Amino acid sequence: MSFDVRLRVNDRVATIELKGELDASTAALFHQTVDKASKAGSIELVIKAEELTYMASAGLRSLVFARQKMGDEVRIAIVGASEPVARTIRMAGFDHSIDLIDA
Amino acid sequence: MAFDFGAVSAASASPAARRERPSRCVRLVPDPPPDTLRIPATIESLDEVAAFVLELGAEAGLPETALYRLRLAADELATNIVMHGYQDRTGEISVAGGIEEDRVWVRFEDDAEAFDPRQGMRPPALDVPLEEREIGGLGVYLAFTAVDSFDYELVSGRNVSTLVMNLPATG
């Protein structure tokens, strides 16, 4: 399964770019990247999801991890999630603590 | 992949018929039918489940959103069987699928301990802050809410879960 994750940190904004399919077999990679991002001292975490074609509950697990690791004052935003990915995030009620932008 | 649904579709036409399926299966289809996938119960096998379901759903003409949801449900159910059914034990999962006039179904069978996945389902605790959430059971909840029906039966000691997605009515 094809999945790719990239992390960029600048101006205290950490940006994680997700590409492909995020499921139980690929979520570890996202998890590790969230962990790295949380150590960068950023005030905002932006998750770019325009090219994320699929997300299972394993991806939600990593988002909870992100919320726990980043601390209360850090804003987390998911940008450009497709309709079904955004639906999964809303079904789980995560949109109360994570901003869905352009979804 | 070629799909031959005749025998299995007939057997699943009604709940009563479905209960009779194992014995009828033995008589009608001595070898595993071509529309059944048998995979080791490992996370690495999830790709095969996804490919199987996506091909089946596409052949049935499921709209894109419904196809995504059926794949999500199948993926979560298979993940649940691997992680919570067999846990660290080795085992096998068989995945069968069929297309009927008005619906597509996918059936999972495994020999892990008897367990109705719906028992482990937990709707999200929306009143609890995200950082304090326990999210076990969320996958099955997503699966349950993604499809039109989700049935579980214990058949001769095997766990049998069936996901159904209705096909849009054609004029």
Short mmCIF file of C-alpha atoms in Angstrom, two decimals:
data_model
loop_
_atom_site.label_atom_id
_atom_site.label_comp_id
_atom_site.label_asym_id
_atom_site.label_seq_id
_atom_site.Cartn_x
_atom_site.Cartn_y
_atom_site.Cartn_z
CA MET A 1 0.00 0.00 0.00
CA SER A 2 1.32 3.37 -0.86
CA PHE A 3 1.68 5.89 1.93
CA ASP A 4 4.07 8.78 2.35
CA VAL A 5 4.50 11.33 5.12
CA ARG A 6 6.68 14.44 5.21
CA LEU A 7 7.42 16.86 8.03
CA ARG A 8 8.52 20.48 7.64
CA VAL A 9 9.07 22.89 10.50
CA ASN A 10 9.43 26.64 10.01
CA ASP A 11 8.34 29.78 11.85
CA ARG A 12 7.15 27.59 14.69
CA VAL A 13 4.63 25.88 12.43
CA ALA A 14 5.02 22.15 11.91
CA THR A 15 3.52 20.89 8.68
CA ILE A 16 2.89 17.21 8.07
CA GLU A 17 1.97 16.24 4.54
CA LEU A 18 0.11 12.95 4.11
CA LYS A 19 -0.11 11.11 0.83
CA GLY A 20 -1.83 7.82 0.00
CA GLU A 21 -3.54 5.38 2.32
CA LEU A 22 -3.39 5.61 6.11
CA ASP A 23 -4.43 2.35 7.77
CA ALA A 24 -3.27 -0.05 10.49
CA SER A 25 -0.24 -1.07 8.42
CA THR A 26 0.96 2.46 7.66
CA ALA A 27 -0.14 4.43 10.76
CA ALA A 28 3.16 3.80 12.62
CA LEU A 29 4.92 6.13 10.18
CA PHE A 30 2.43 8.93 10.82
CA HIS A 31 2.69 8.27 14.55
CA GLN A 32 6.48 8.64 14.53
CA THR A 33 6.21 11.85 12.54
CA VAL A 34 3.69 13.32 15.00
CA ASP A 35 6.13 12.46 17.76
CA LYS A 36 8.94 14.31 15.95
CA ALA A 37 6.68 17.29 15.29
CA SER A 38 5.73 17.49 18.95
CA LYS A 39 9.39 17.93 19.89
CA ALA A 40 9.92 20.88 17.56
CA GLY A 41 8.36 23.42 19.91
CA SER A 42 5.80 24.52 17.34
CA ILE A 43 2.75 26.59 18.19
CA GLU A 44 0.73 25.12 15.35
CA LEU A 45 0.51 21.72 13.66
CA VAL A 46 -0.86 21.74 10.13
CA ILE A 47 -1.71 18.37 8.62
CA LYS A 48 -2.05 18.62 4.87
CA ALA A 49 -4.45 15.93 3.69
CA GLU A 50 -5.23 16.91 0.09
CA GLU A 51 -3.53 13.76 -1.17
CA LEU A 52 -4.66 11.46 1.60
CA THR A 53 -6.93 9.06 -0.29
CA TYR A 54 -7.96 6.84 2.63
CA MET A 55 -7.94 6.91 6.43
CA ALA A 56 -8.95 4.13 8.83
CA SER A 57 -9.36 4.36 12.62
CA ALA A 58 -5.63 3.77 13.01
CA GLY A 59 -5.23 7.32 11.65
CA LEU A 60 -7.63 8.63 14.30
CA ARG A 61 -5.47 7.01 16.95
CA SER A 62 -2.52 9.08 15.73
CA LEU A 63 -4.62 12.24 15.85
CA VAL A 64 -5.43 11.58 19.52
CA PHE A 65 -1.73 11.02 20.07
CA ALA A 66 -1.04 14.36 18.34
CA ARG A 67 -3.56 16.13 20.59
CA GLN A 68 -1.94 14.58 23.67
CA LYS A 69 1.66 15.27 22.65
CA MET A 70 1.31 18.80 21.26
CA GLY A 71 -0.17 20.32 24.40
CA ASP A 72 -3.35 22.37 24.88
CA GLU A 73 -2.05 25.63 23.49
CA VAL A 74 -1.02 24.19 20.12
CA ARG A 75 -3.59 24.51 17.37
CA ILE A 76 -3.98 21.43 15.18
CA ALA A 77 -5.52 21.86 11.75
CA ILE A 78 -6.23 19.34 9.01
CA VAL A 79 -6.31 20.98 5.61
CA GLY A 80 -8.04 19.73 2.48
CA ALA A 81 -9.34 16.37 3.70
CA SER A 82 -11.56 14.60 1.18
CA GLU A 83 -15.26 14.17 2.00
CA PRO A 84 -14.98 10.58 3.32
CA VAL A 85 -11.85 11.33 5.36
CA ALA A 86 -13.54 14.40 6.87
CA ARG A 87 -16.64 12.31 7.58
CA THR A 88 -14.56 9.80 9.57
CA ILE A 89 -13.02 12.64 11.61
CA ARG A 90 -16.46 14.15 12.28
CA MET A 91 -18.04 10.76 13.10
CA ALA A 92 -15.41 10.32 15.79
CA GLY A 93 -16.14 13.81 17.09
CA PHE A 94 -12.55 14.93 16.61
CA ASP A 95 -13.62 18.12 14.84
CA HIS A 96 -14.28 19.68 18.27
CA SER A 97 -10.55 19.76 19.07
CA ILE A 98 -8.98 19.69 15.61
CA ASP A 99 -9.87 22.27 12.97
CA LEU A 100 -11.00 20.93 9.63
CA ILE A 101 -10.06 23.46 6.98
CA ASP A 102 -11.26 23.30 3.35
CA ALA A 103 -12.87 19.92 3.99
CA MET B 1 -10.38 -11.66 -10.71
CA ALA B 2 -13.49 -13.51 -11.79
CA PHE B 3 -16.51 -13.61 -9.54
CA ASP B 4 -18.94 -16.50 -9.50
CA PHE B 5 -21.68 -15.70 -7.04
CA GLY B 6 -24.42 -18.17 -7.93
CA ALA B 7 -24.21 -20.70 -5.13
CA VAL B 8 -23.27 -18.29 -2.35
CA SER B 9 -25.87 -15.70 -3.34
CA ALA B 10 -28.63 -18.28 -3.28
CA ALA B 11 -27.53 -19.44 0.15
CA SER B 12 -27.55 -15.94 1.57
CA ALA B 13 -30.96 -14.96 0.21
CA SER B 14 -32.60 -15.12 3.64
CA PRO B 15 -31.43 -15.38 7.27
CA ALA B 16 -32.77 -18.95 7.44
CA ALA B 17 -30.90 -19.94 4.31
CA ARG B 18 -27.76 -18.33 5.65
CA ARG B 19 -27.82 -20.49 8.76
CA GLU B 20 -27.88 -23.58 6.54
CA ARG B 21 -24.99 -22.33 4.49
CA PRO B 22 -22.10 -24.43 5.85
CA SER B 23 -23.68 -27.79 4.99
CA ARG B 24 -25.03 -26.53 1.67
CA CYS B 25 -21.64 -25.11 0.88
CA VAL B 26 -19.99 -28.48 1.36
CA ARG B 27 -22.41 -30.15 -1.01
CA LEU B 28 -22.54 -27.47 -3.65
CA VAL B 29 -18.98 -26.18 -3.69
CA PRO B 30 -16.44 -28.81 -2.67
CA ASP B 31 -13.45 -26.54 -3.31
CA PRO B 32 -13.14 -22.96 -2.06
CA PRO B 33 -15.17 -20.91 -4.50
CA PRO B 34 -13.17 -18.47 -6.63
CA ASP B 35 -14.75 -15.49 -4.89
CA THR B 36 -13.27 -16.40 -1.50
CA LEU B 37 -10.01 -14.95 -0.28
CA ARG B 38 -8.04 -16.80 2.38
CA ILE B 39 -5.37 -14.81 4.12
CA PRO B 40 -3.17 -15.14 7.19
CA ALA B 41 -4.52 -13.04 10.07
CA THR B 42 -1.81 -10.35 9.92
CA ILE B 43 -1.80 -6.58 9.47
CA GLU B 44 0.22 -7.09 6.28
CA SER B 45 -2.75 -8.94 4.75
CA LEU B 46 -5.09 -5.94 5.04
CA ASP B 47 -4.07 -4.73 1.58
CA GLU B 48 -5.46 -7.90 0.07
CA VAL B 49 -8.77 -7.39 1.84
CA ALA B 50 -8.95 -3.83 0.54
CA ALA B 51 -8.14 -4.92 -3.02
CA PHE B 52 -10.74 -7.70 -2.86
CA VAL B 53 -13.50 -5.40 -1.58
CA LEU B 54 -12.66 -2.55 -3.95
CA GLU B 55 -12.78 -4.89 -6.93
CA LEU B 56 -16.06 -6.43 -5.80
CA GLY B 57 -17.68 -3.06 -5.13
CA ALA B 58 -16.49 -1.60 -8.42
CA GLU B 59 -17.88 -4.60 -10.29
CA ALA B 60 -21.21 -4.10 -8.51
CA GLY B 61 -21.23 -0.45 -9.56
CA LEU B 62 -21.22 1.00 -6.04
CA PRO B 63 -20.96 4.80 -6.10
CA GLU B 64 -17.59 6.15 -4.97
CA THR B 65 -18.66 7.16 -1.45
CA ALA B 66 -20.42 3.83 -0.79
CA LEU B 67 -17.38 1.97 -2.11
CA TYR B 68 -15.12 3.91 0.25
CA ARG B 69 -17.39 3.11 3.18
CA LEU B 70 -17.58 -0.61 2.37
CA ARG B 71 -13.81 -0.74 2.14
CA LEU B 72 -13.50 1.15 5.44
CA ALA B 73 -15.90 -1.26 7.17
CA ALA B 74 -14.12 -4.33 5.77
CA ASP B 75 -10.73 -2.89 6.71
CA GLU B 76 -11.81 -2.13 10.29
CA LEU B 77 -13.43 -5.53 10.71
CA ALA B 78 -10.37 -7.37 9.38
CA THR B 79 -8.10 -5.24 11.61
CA ASN B 80 -10.31 -6.13 14.57
CA ILE B 81 -10.06 -9.86 13.82
CA VAL B 82 -6.26 -9.62 13.60
CA MET B 83 -5.70 -7.39 16.66
CA HIS B 84 -8.45 -8.53 19.03
CA GLY B 85 -9.58 -11.89 17.64
CA TYR B 86 -6.36 -13.76 17.04
CA GLN B 87 -4.18 -11.26 18.92
CA ASP B 88 -0.67 -12.77 18.78
CA ARG B 89 -1.82 -16.19 17.59
CA THR B 90 -1.51 -17.28 14.01
CA GLY B 91 -4.72 -17.92 12.15
CA GLU B 92 -6.62 -17.48 8.95
CA ILE B 93 -9.39 -15.19 7.81
CA SER B 94 -11.61 -16.06 4.90
CA VAL B 95 -13.32 -13.26 3.03
CA ALA B 96 -16.17 -13.99 0.62
CA GLY B 97 -18.16 -11.53 -1.40
CA GLY B 98 -21.19 -11.44 -3.62
CA ILE B 99 -23.26 -9.14 -5.75
CA GLU B 100 -27.04 -9.42 -5.77
CA GLU B 101 -29.66 -7.42 -7.57
CA ASP B 102 -29.95 -4.78 -4.89
CA ARG B 103 -26.88 -5.18 -2.71
CA VAL B 104 -23.23 -6.17 -2.30
CA TRP B 105 -22.13 -8.27 0.64
CA VAL B 106 -18.78 -9.20 2.14
CA ARG B 107 -18.50 -12.00 4.68
CA PHE B 108 -15.61 -12.61 7.08
CA GLU B 109 -15.04 -15.94 8.79
CA ASP B 110 -12.42 -16.70 11.40
CA ASP B 111 -11.60 -19.32 14.03
CA ALA B 112 -10.57 -16.93 16.78
CA GLU B 113 -12.40 -17.03 20.09
CA ALA B 114 -16.16 -16.48 19.70
CA PHE B 115 -16.75 -12.76 19.76
CA ASP B 116 -19.40 -10.50 18.33
CA PRO B 117 -17.43 -7.46 17.14
CA ARG B 118 -20.46 -5.28 17.89
CA GLN B 119 -19.92 -6.05 21.60
CA GLY B 120 -16.60 -4.23 21.43
CA MET B 121 -18.10 -1.26 19.67
CA ARG B 122 -17.92 2.03 21.49
CA PRO B 123 -19.41 5.22 20.13
CA PRO B 124 -17.07 8.18 20.60
CA ALA B 125 -17.34 9.91 23.98
CA LEU B 126 -18.02 13.36 22.56
CA ASP B 127 -18.15 15.01 25.99
CA VAL B 128 -14.63 13.87 26.89
CA PRO B 129 -11.74 16.08 25.69
CA LEU B 130 -9.88 14.46 22.80
CA GLU B 131 -6.62 14.18 24.73
CA GLU B 132 -8.40 12.09 27.39
CA ARG B 133 -10.28 9.84 24.99
CA GLU B 134 -9.94 6.09 24.97
CA ILE B 135 -10.45 5.19 21.38
CA GLY B 136 -10.65 1.42 21.56
CA GLY B 137 -13.83 0.26 19.85
CA LEU B 138 -13.87 3.22 17.50
CA GLY B 139 -12.88 1.14 14.47
CA VAL B 140 -15.85 -1.19 14.85
CA TYR B 141 -18.09 1.82 15.42
CA LEU B 142 -16.87 3.30 12.13
CA ALA B 143 -17.49 -0.03 10.39
CA PHE B 144 -20.97 -0.35 11.86
CA THR B 145 -21.99 3.16 10.83
CA ALA B 146 -20.43 2.92 7.36
CA VAL B 147 -22.53 0.08 5.94
CA ASP B 148 -26.26 -0.57 5.52
CA SER B 149 -26.14 -3.71 7.64
CA PHE B 150 -23.64 -5.52 9.84
CA ASP B 151 -24.56 -9.02 11.03
CA TYR B 152 -22.72 -11.45 13.24
CA GLU B 153 -23.35 -15.15 13.75
CA LEU B 154 -21.44 -17.94 15.45
CA VAL B 155 -21.60 -20.83 12.97
CA SER B 156 -20.13 -24.18 14.05
CA GLY B 157 -17.74 -22.35 16.34
CA ARG B 158 -16.62 -19.89 13.67
CA ASN B 159 -17.13 -16.16 13.83
CA VAL B 160 -19.09 -15.05 10.77
CA SER B 161 -19.61 -11.33 10.17
CA THR B 162 -21.45 -10.04 7.12
CA LEU B 163 -21.35 -6.49 5.80
CA VAL B 164 -24.00 -5.36 3.34
CA MET B 165 -24.12 -2.25 1.20
CA ASN B 166 -27.30 -1.57 -0.74
CA LEU B 167 -26.99 -0.70 -4.40
CA PRO B 168 -28.71 2.43 -5.64
CA ALA B 169 -32.01 1.68 -7.37
CA THR B 170 -31.76 1.74 -11.12
CA GLY B 171 -34.56 3.27 -13.16
#
